[in-house]
Coordinates of C-alpha atoms in Angstrom, one line a residue:
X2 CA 0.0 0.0 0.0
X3 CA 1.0 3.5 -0.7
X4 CA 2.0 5.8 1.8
X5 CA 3.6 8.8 3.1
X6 CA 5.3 9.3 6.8
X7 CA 5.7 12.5 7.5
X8 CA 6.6 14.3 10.8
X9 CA 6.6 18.2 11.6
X10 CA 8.3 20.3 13.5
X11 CA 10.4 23.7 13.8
X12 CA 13.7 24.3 12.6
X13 CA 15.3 26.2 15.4
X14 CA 18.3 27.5 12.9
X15 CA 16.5 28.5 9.7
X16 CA 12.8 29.7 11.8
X17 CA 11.1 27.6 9.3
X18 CA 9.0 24.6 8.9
X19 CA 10.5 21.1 8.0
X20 CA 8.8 18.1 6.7
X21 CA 10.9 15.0 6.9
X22 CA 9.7 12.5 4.9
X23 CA 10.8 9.4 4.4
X24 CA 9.5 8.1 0.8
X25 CA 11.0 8.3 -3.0
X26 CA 9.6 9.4 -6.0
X27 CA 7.9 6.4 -7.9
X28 CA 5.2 5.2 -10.5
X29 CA 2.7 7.8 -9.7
X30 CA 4.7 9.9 -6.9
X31 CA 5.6 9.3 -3.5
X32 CA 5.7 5.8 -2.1
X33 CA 7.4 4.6 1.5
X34 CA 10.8 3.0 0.4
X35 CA 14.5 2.2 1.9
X36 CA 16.6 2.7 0.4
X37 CA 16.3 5.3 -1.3
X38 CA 15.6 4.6 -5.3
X39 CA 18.6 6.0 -7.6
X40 CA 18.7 7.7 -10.3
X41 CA 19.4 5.8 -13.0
X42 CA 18.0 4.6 -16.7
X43 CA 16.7 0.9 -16.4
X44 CA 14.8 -0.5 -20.0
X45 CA 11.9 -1.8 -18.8
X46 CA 11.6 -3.8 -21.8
X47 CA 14.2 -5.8 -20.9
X48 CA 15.8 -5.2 -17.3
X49 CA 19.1 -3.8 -18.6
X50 CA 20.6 -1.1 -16.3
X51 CA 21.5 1.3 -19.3
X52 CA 23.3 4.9 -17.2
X53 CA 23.2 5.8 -13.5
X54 CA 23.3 9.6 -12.2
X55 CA 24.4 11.1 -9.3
X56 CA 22.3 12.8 -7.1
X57 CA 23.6 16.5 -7.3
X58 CA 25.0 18.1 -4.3
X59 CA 23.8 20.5 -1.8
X60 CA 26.2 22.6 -3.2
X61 CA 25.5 22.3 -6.2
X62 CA 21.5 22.3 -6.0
X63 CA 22.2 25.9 -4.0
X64 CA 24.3 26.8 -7.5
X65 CA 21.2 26.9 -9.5
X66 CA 18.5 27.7 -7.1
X67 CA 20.9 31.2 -7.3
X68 CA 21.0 31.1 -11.3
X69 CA 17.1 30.8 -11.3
X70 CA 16.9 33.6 -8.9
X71 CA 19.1 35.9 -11.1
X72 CA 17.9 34.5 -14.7
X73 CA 14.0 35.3 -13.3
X74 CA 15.8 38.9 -12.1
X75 CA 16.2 39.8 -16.0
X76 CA 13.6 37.3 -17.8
X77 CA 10.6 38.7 -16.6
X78 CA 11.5 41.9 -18.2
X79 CA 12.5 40.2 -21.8
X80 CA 9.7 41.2 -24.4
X81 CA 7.0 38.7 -24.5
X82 CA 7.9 39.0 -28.6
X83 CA 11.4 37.4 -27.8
X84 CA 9.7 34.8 -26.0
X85 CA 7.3 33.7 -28.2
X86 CA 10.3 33.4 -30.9
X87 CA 11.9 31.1 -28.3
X88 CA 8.8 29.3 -27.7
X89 CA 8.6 28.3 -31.5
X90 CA 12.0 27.9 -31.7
X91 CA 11.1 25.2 -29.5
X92 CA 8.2 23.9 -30.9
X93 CA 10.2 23.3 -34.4
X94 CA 13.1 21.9 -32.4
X95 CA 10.8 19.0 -31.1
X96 CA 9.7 18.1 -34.2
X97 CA 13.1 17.9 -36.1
X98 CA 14.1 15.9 -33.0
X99 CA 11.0 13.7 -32.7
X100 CA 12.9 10.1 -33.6
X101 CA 15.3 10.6 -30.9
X102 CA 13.1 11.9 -28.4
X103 CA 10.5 9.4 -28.9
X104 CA 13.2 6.8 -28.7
X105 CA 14.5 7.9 -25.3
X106 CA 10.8 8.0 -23.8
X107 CA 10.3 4.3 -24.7
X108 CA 14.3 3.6 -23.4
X109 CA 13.2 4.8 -20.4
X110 CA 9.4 4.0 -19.6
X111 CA 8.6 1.4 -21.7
X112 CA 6.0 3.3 -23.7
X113 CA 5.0 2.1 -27.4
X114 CA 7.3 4.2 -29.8
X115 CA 3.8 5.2 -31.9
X116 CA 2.8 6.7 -28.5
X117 CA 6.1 8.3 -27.9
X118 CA 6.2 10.4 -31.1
X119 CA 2.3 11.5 -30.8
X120 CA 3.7 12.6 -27.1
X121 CA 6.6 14.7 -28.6
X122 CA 4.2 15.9 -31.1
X123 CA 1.7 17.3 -28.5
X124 CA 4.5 18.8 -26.6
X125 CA 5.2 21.3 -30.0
X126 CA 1.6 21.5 -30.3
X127 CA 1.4 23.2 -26.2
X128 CA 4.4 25.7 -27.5
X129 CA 2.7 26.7 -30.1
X130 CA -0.5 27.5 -28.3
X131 CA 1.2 29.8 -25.5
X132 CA 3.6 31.2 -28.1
X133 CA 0.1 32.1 -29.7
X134 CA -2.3 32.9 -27.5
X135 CA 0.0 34.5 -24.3
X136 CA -0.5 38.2 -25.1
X137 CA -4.3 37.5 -25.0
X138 CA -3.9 35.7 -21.7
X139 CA -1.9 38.5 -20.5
X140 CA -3.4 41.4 -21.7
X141 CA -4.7 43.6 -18.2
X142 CA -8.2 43.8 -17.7
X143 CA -10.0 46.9 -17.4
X144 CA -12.9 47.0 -14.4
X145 CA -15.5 49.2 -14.8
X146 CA -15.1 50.5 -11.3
X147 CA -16.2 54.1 -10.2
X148 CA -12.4 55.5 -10.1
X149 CA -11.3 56.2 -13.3
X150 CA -8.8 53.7 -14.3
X151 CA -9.1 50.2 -12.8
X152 CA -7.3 47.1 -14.3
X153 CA -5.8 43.6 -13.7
X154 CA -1.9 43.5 -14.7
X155 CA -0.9 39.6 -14.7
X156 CA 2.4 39.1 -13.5
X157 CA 5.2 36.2 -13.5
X158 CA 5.9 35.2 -9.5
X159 CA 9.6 33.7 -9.8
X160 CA 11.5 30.0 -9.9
X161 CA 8.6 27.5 -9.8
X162 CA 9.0 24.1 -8.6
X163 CA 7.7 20.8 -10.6
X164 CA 7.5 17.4 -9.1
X165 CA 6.8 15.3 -12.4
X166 CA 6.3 11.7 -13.2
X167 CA 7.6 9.5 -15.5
X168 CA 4.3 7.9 -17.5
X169 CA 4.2 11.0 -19.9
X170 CA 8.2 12.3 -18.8
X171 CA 7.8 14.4 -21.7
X172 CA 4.2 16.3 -22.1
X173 CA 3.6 16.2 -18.7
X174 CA 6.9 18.5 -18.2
X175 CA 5.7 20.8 -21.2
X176 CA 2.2 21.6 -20.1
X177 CA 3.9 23.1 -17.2
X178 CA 6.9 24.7 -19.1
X179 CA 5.6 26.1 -21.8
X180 CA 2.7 28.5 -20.2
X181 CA 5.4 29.3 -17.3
X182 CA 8.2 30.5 -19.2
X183 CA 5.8 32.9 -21.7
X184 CA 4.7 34.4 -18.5
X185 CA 8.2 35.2 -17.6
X186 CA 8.3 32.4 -15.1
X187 CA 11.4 30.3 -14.1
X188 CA 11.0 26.4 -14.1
X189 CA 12.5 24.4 -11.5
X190 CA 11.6 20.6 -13.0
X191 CA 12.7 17.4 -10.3
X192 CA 11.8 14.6 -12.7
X193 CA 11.1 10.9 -11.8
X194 CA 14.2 9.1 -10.5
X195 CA 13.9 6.4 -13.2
X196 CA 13.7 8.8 -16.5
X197 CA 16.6 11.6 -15.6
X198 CA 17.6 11.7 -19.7
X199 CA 14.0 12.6 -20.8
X200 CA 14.6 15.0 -18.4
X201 CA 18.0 16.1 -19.1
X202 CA 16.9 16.6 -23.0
X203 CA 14.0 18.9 -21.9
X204 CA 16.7 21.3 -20.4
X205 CA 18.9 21.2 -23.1
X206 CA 16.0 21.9 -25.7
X207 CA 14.9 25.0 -23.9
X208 CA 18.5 26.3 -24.2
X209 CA 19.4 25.6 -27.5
X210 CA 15.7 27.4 -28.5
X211 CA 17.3 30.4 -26.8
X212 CA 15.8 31.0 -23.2
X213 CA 18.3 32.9 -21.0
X214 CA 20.5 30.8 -19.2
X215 CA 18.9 29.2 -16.1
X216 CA 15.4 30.0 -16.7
X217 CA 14.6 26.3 -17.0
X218 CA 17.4 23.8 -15.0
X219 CA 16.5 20.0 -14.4
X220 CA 17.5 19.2 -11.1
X221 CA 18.5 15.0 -10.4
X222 CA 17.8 15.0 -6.8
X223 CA 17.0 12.4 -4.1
X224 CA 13.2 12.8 -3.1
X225 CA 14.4 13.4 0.6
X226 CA 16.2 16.6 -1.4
X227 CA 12.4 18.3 -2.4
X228 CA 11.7 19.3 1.2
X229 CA 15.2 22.0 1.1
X230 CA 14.4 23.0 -2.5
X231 CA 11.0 23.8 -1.8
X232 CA 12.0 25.1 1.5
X233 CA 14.4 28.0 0.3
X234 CA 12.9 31.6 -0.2
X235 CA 13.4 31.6 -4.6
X236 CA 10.9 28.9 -5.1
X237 CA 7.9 30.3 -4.8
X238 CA 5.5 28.1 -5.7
X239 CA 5.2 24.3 -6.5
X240 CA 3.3 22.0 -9.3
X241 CA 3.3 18.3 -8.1
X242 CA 1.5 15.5 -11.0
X243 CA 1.3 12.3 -9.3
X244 CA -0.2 10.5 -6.5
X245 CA -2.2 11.4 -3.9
X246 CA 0.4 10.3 -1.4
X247 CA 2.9 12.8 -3.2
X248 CA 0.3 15.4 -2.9
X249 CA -0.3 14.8 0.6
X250 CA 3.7 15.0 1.4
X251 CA 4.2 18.0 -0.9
X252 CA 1.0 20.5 -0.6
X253 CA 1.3 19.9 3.2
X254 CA 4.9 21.4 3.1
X255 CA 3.6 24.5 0.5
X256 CA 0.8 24.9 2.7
X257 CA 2.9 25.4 5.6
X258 CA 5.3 27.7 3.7
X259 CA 1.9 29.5 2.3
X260 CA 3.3 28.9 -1.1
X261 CA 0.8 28.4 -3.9
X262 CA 0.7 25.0 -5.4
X263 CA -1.2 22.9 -7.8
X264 CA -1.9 19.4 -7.4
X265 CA -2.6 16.8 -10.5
X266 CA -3.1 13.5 -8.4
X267 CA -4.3 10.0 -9.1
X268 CA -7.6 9.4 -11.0
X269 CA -9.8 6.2 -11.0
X270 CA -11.9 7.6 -14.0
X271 CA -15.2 6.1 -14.5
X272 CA -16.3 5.2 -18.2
X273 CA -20.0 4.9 -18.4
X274 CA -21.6 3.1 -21.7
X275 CA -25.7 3.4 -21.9
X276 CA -28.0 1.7 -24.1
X277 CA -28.1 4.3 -26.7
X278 CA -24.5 4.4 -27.2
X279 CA -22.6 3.7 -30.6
X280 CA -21.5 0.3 -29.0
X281 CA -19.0 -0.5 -31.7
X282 CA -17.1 2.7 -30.9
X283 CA -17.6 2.9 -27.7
X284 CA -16.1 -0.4 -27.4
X285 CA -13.1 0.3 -29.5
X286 CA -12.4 3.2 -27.5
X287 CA -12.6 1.6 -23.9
X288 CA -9.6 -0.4 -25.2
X289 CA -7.4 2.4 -26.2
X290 CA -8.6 4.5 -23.4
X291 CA -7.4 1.8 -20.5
X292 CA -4.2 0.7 -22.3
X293 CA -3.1 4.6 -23.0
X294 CA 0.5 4.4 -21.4
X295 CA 0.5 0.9 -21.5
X296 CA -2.4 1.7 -18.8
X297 CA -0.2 3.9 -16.9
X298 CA -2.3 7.3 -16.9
X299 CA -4.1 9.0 -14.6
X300 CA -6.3 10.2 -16.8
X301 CA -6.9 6.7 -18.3
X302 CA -10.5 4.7 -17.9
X303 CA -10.2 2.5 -15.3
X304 CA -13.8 1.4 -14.6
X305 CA -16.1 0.5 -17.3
X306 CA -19.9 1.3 -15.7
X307 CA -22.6 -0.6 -18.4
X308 CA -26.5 -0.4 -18.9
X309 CA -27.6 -3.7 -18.1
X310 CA -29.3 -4.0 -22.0
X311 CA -26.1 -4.2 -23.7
X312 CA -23.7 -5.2 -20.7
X313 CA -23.6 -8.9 -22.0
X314 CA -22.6 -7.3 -25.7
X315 CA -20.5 -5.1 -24.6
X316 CA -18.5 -7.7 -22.3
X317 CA -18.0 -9.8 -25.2
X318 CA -16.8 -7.5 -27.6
X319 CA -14.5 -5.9 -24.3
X320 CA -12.5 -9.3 -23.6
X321 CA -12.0 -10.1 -27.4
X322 CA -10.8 -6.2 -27.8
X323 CA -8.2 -6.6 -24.8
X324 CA -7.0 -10.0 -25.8
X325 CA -6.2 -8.7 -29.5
X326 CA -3.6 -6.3 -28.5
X327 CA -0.2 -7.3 -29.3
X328 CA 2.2 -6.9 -25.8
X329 CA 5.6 -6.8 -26.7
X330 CA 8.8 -4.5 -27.4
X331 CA 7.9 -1.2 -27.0
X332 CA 10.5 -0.4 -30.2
X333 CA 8.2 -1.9 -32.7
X334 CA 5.6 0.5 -34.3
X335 CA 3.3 -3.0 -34.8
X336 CA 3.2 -3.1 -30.6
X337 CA 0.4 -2.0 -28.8
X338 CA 1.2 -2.7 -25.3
X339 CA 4.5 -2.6 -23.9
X340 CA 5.9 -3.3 -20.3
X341 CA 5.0 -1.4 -17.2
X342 CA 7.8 1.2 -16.1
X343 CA 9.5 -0.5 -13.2
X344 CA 9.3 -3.6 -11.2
X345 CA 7.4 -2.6 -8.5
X346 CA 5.0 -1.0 -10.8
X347 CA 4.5 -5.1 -12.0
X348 CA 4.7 -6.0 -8.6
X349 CA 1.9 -3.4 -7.4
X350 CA -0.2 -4.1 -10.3
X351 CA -0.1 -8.1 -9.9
X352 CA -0.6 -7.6 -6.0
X353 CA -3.8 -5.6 -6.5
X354 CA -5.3 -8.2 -9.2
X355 CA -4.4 -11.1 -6.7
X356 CA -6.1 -9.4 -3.8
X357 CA -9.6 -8.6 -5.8
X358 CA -9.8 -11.9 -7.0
X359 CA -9.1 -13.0 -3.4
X360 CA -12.3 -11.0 -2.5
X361 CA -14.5 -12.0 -4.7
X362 CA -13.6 -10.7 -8.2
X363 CA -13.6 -12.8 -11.5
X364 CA -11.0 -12.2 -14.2
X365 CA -12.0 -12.4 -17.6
X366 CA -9.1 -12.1 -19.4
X367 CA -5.8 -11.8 -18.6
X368 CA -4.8 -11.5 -14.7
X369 CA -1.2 -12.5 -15.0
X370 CA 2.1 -11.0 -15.5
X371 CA 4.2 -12.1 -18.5
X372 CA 7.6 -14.6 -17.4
X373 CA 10.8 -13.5 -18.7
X374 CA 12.6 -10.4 -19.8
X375 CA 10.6 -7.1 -19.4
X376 CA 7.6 -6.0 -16.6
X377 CA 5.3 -7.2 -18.9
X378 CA 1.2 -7.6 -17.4
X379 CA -1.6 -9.2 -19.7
X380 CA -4.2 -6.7 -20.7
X381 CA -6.8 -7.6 -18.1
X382 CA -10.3 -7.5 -17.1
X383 CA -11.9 -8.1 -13.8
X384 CA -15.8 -8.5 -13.1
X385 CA -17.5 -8.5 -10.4
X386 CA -15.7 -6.6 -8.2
X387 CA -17.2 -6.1 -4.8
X388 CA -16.7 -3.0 -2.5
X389 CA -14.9 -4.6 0.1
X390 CA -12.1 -5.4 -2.4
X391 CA -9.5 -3.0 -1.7
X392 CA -8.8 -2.2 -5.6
X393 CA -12.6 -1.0 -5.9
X394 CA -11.2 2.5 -4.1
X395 CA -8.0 2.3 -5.8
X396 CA -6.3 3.6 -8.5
X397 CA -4.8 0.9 -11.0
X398 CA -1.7 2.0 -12.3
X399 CA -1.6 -1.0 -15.4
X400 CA -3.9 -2.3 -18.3
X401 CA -5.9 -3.7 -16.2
X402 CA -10.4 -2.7 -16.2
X403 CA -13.1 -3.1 -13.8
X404 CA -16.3 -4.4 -15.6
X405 CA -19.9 -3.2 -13.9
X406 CA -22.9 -3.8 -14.9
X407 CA -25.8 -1.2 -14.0
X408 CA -29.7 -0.8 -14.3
X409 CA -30.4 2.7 -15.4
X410 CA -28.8 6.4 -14.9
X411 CA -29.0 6.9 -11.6
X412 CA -27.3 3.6 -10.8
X413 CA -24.9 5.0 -13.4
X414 CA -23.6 7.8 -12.1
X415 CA -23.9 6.8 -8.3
X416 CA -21.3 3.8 -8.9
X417 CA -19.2 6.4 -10.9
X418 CA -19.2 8.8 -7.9
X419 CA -18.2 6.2 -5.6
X420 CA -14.5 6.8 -5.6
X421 CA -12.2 8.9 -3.5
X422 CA -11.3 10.2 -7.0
X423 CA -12.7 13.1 -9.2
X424 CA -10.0 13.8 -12.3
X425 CA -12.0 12.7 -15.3
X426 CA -15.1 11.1 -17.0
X427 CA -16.3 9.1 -20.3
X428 CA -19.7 9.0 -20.7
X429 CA -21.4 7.5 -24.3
X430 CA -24.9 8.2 -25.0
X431 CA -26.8 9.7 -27.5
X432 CA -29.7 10.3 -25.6
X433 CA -30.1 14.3 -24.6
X434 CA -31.6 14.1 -21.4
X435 CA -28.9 11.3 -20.0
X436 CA -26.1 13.6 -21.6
X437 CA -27.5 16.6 -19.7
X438 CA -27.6 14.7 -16.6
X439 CA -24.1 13.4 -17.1
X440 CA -22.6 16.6 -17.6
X441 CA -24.4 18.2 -14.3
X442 CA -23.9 15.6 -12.0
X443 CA -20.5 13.6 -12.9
X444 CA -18.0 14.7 -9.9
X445 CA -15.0 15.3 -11.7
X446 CA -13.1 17.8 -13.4
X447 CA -13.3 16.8 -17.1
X448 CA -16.4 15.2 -18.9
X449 CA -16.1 14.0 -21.8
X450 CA -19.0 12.8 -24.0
X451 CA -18.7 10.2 -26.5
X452 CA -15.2 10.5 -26.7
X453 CA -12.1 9.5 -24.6
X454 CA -10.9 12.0 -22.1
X455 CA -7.5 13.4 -23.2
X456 CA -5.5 16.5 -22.4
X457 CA -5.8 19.9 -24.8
X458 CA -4.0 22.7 -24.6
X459 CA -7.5 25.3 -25.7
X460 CA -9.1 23.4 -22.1
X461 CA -8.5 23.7 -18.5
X462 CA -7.2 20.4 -17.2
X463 CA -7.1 19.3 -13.6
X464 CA -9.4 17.7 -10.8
X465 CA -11.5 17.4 -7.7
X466 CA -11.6 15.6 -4.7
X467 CA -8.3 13.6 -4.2
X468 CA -7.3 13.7 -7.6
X469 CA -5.9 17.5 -6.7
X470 CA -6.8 21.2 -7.3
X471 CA -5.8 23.9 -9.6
X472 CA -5.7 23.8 -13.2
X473 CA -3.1 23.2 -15.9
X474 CA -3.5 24.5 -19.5
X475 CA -5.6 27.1 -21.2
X476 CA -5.7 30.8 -19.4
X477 CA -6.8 28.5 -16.0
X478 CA -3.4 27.1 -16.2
X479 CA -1.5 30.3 -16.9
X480 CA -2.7 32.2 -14.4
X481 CA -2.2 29.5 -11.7
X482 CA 1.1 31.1 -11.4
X483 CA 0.7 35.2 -11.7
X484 CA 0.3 37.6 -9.9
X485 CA -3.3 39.3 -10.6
X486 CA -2.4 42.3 -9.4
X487 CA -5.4 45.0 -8.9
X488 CA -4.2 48.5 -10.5
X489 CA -6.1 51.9 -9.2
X490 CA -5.8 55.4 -10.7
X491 CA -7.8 57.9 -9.0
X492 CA -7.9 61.1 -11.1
X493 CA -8.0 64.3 -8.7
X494 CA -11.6 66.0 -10.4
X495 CA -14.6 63.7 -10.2
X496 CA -15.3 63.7 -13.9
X497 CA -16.9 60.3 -15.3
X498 CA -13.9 58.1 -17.3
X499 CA -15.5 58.6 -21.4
X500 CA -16.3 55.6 -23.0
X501 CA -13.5 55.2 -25.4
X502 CA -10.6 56.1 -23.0
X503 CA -7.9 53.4 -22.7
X504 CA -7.1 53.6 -18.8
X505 CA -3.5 52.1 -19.4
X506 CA -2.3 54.0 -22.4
X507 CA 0.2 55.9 -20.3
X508 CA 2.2 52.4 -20.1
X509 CA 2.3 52.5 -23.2
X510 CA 5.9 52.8 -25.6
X511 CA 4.7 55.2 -28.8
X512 CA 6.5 52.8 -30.9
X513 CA 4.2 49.8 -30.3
X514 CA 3.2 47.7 -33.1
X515 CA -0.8 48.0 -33.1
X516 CA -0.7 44.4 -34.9
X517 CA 1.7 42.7 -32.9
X518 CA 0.0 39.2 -31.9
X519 CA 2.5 39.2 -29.5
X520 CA 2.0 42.8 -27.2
X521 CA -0.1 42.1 -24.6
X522 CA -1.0 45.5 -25.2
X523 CA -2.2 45.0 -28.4
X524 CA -4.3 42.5 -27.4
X525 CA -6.2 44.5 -24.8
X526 CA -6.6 47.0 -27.5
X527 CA -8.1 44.1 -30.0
X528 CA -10.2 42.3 -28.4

């Protein structure tokens, strides 16, 4: 079982708080372990221990806390123009690169190479969007107050800290990086212990794009290293994606320090099929959509909820789905499945389909891992899963689906409330009334209809309940980490503002390109 000890208490030298915890950075965060995991390059495709790193020094890690603080000093202030030339720079770097990058993601984490490249892909396709759309984002906000100039100005808050995982080591960094360093942000990234060259690559493509020195540094630390990072006055905020447990270990810390945070946790996300669904596509989909990362996603389906009038149908069609996946070398483009990240991760997975079974559950297909080289798990499907089976609260980090059958709606969406969880939601029906329902009543953050739940850049992104808070992507996402700072300007007579006047205009360089996409300015001005 996954957990974090934590104990609290004063720091009698420094005046402030300490959480010592003793964990490591795993699958989907933090996890109790001695000793402590290293950092190092394992294939999981086939065991082989490819590159260790060391853990960088105190010394060291103090070195570039000090270059963030002085690169944020002067980056804040480069023209949001400059940046957005940076930002494509990196963009069209990614794709040149996409081979090799792909390559290093399956190396590392076992993903299907296919997967890998549509992650690098997506990653350009995030710097684009910010490179596009941050002077619209960041354009101030004029209130209609009864002074006579009133206004939002967004502004960058310093070196951010990211905790990320290692199922999406790429994308998962990006959605962070790219919307943080067009707002003049500085990222701090502490990647997963087991995918430190994904990691290493992501620094060395945001300086070769052009970004100042410093502004984005990938720091191979020990876990028991976060609680000093996140401790020292330049980090000023923190984004964690993982598990709850890292959540718990991390927010509690920021909380403590009153330093803003966002939490993407776990996710148990409920897939609900009614009778009026397209069944052949629904079908189709609930295989891609719990096999996505080699079933490794938070945001994957994980239980299948089904109207009872097509539950027999849709079973069928399920198991034959999930047993037609080829599992096998994550290298070949013909692979669908490939192995799970770590051994633990097998371990984990093949513990928590022993112990439902144990409690009552059936497997109908699959339920073992694969014998040899590799952490390889059969695509799997358990039924009749009862509530006192431990894995009916949990989140399932492997291809493996719970299978329900329910009556009617209500049933429905009852079942897919029933979890500690709240990140995401599939729901297929073509009936208006059910899809109405469904949208008002799902408790999650994303709801999708007749479609799988994925990330987009245009869309907030994040969850309820355990599975976190704050957003990631869009404006949402953006603004997580600015400053909305309120700006008053009382004039001395008590003459009404006139309609047209444009209360900031007096920030405003003469030689400012009206048309520039990229001038915040301009932006207030256009839309």
């Amino acid at each position: 079982m996954r957990f974090a000890i934590c104990h609290y208490g004063w720091d009698q030298d420094s005046g402030v708080h300490s959480c010592y915890t003793r964990v490591r950075l795993s699958c989907t965060g933090f996890v109790a372990s001695e000793p402590r995991m290293a950092i190092e390059t394992i294939n999981p495709a086939d065991g082989t221990l490819v590159k260790t790193f060391p853990a960088l020094t105190t010394e060291a890690v103090q070195q570039r806390l000090a270059l963030a603080a002085e690169a944020f000093a002067s980056f804040r202030r480069v023209p949001l123009a400059h940046r957005a030339l940076c930002m494509r720079k990196l963009a069209s770097t990614l794709e040149e690169e996409v081979e090799d990058l792909a390559a290093l993601i399956t190396l590392e984490m076992g993903k299907p190479i296919l997967a890998a490249k549509a992650e690098i892909v997506k990653c350009a396709a995030v710097c684009r969007y910010y490179a596009e759309h941050a002077a619209l984002i960041l354009a101030p906000e004029v209130v209609q107050t009864e002074r006579n100039h009133s206004y939002i100005k967004w502004e960058p808050l310093g070196p951010i800290l990211a905790v990320m995982p290692w199922n999406f080591p790429f994308w998962q960094v990006f959605r962070f990086l790219a919307p943080a360093l067009m707002a003049g942000n500085v990222g701090l990234l502490k990647p997963a212990q087991n995918v430190p060259q994904c990691s290493l690559a992501i620094e060395s493509l945001v300086r070769r794009a052009g970004f100042p020195r410093g502004t984005f540094q990938t720091l191979l630390i020990e876990v028991p290293q976060v609680e000093a990072v996140l401790n020292d006055r330049r980090v000023v905020a923190v984004t964690v994606t993982g598990s709850e447990q890292a959540g718990r270990a991390i927010g509690a810390q920021a909380g403590w320090l009153i330093k803003k945070s966002v939490m993407e946790l776990g996710g148990s996300d409920p897939f609900i099929v009614m009778a009026s669904a397209d069944l052949e596509l629904a079908v189709t989909t609930a295989v891609k959509a719990r096999t996505v990362a080699n079933g490794q996603s938070c945001i994957a389906a994980k239980r299948f909820i089904v109207a009872a009038e097509i539950y027999d149908e849709f079973e069928r069609r399920f198991v034959d789905g999930m047993e037609m996946l080829r599992v096998g070398d994550p290298m070949r483009e013909s692979t669908d499945v490939g192995p799970l990240a770590t051994v633990k991760i097998l371990e984990g997975v093949e513990a928590q389909v022993k112990a439902a079974v144990a409690a009552g559950a059936r497997v109908l297909t699959g339920g073992e891992r694969l014998h040899g080289k590799g952490n390889y798990f059969e695509p799997t499907i358990l039924t009749n899963v009862p509530r006192t089976a431990p894995v009916f609260y949990e989140e399932i980090f492997g291809p493996v689906a719970m299978l329900f059958r329910v009556q009617n709606i209500d049933e429905a969406i009852a079942l897919a409330n029933d979890t500690p969880f709240g990140l995401g939601a599939s729901a297929w029906t073509r009936d208006p009334a059910e899809q109405q329902r469904l949208i008002a009543e799902m408790e999650c953050g994303t709801v999708f209809l007749n479609a799988m739940v994925a990330s987009d850049p245009q869309l907030p992104f994040g969850g309820i309940k355990r599975s976190g808070h704050g957003r990631e992507l869009s404006a949402a996402g953006m603004r997580e980490f600015l400053n909305a700072k309120t700006v008053v300007i009382a004039d001395q007579g008590p003459a009404e503002p006139e309609p047209d006047r444009k209360p900031i205009v007096i920030y405003e360089p003469a030689d400012r390109d009206p048309d520039d996409r990229t001038d915040p300015y301009a932006a207030y001005r256009n839309r």
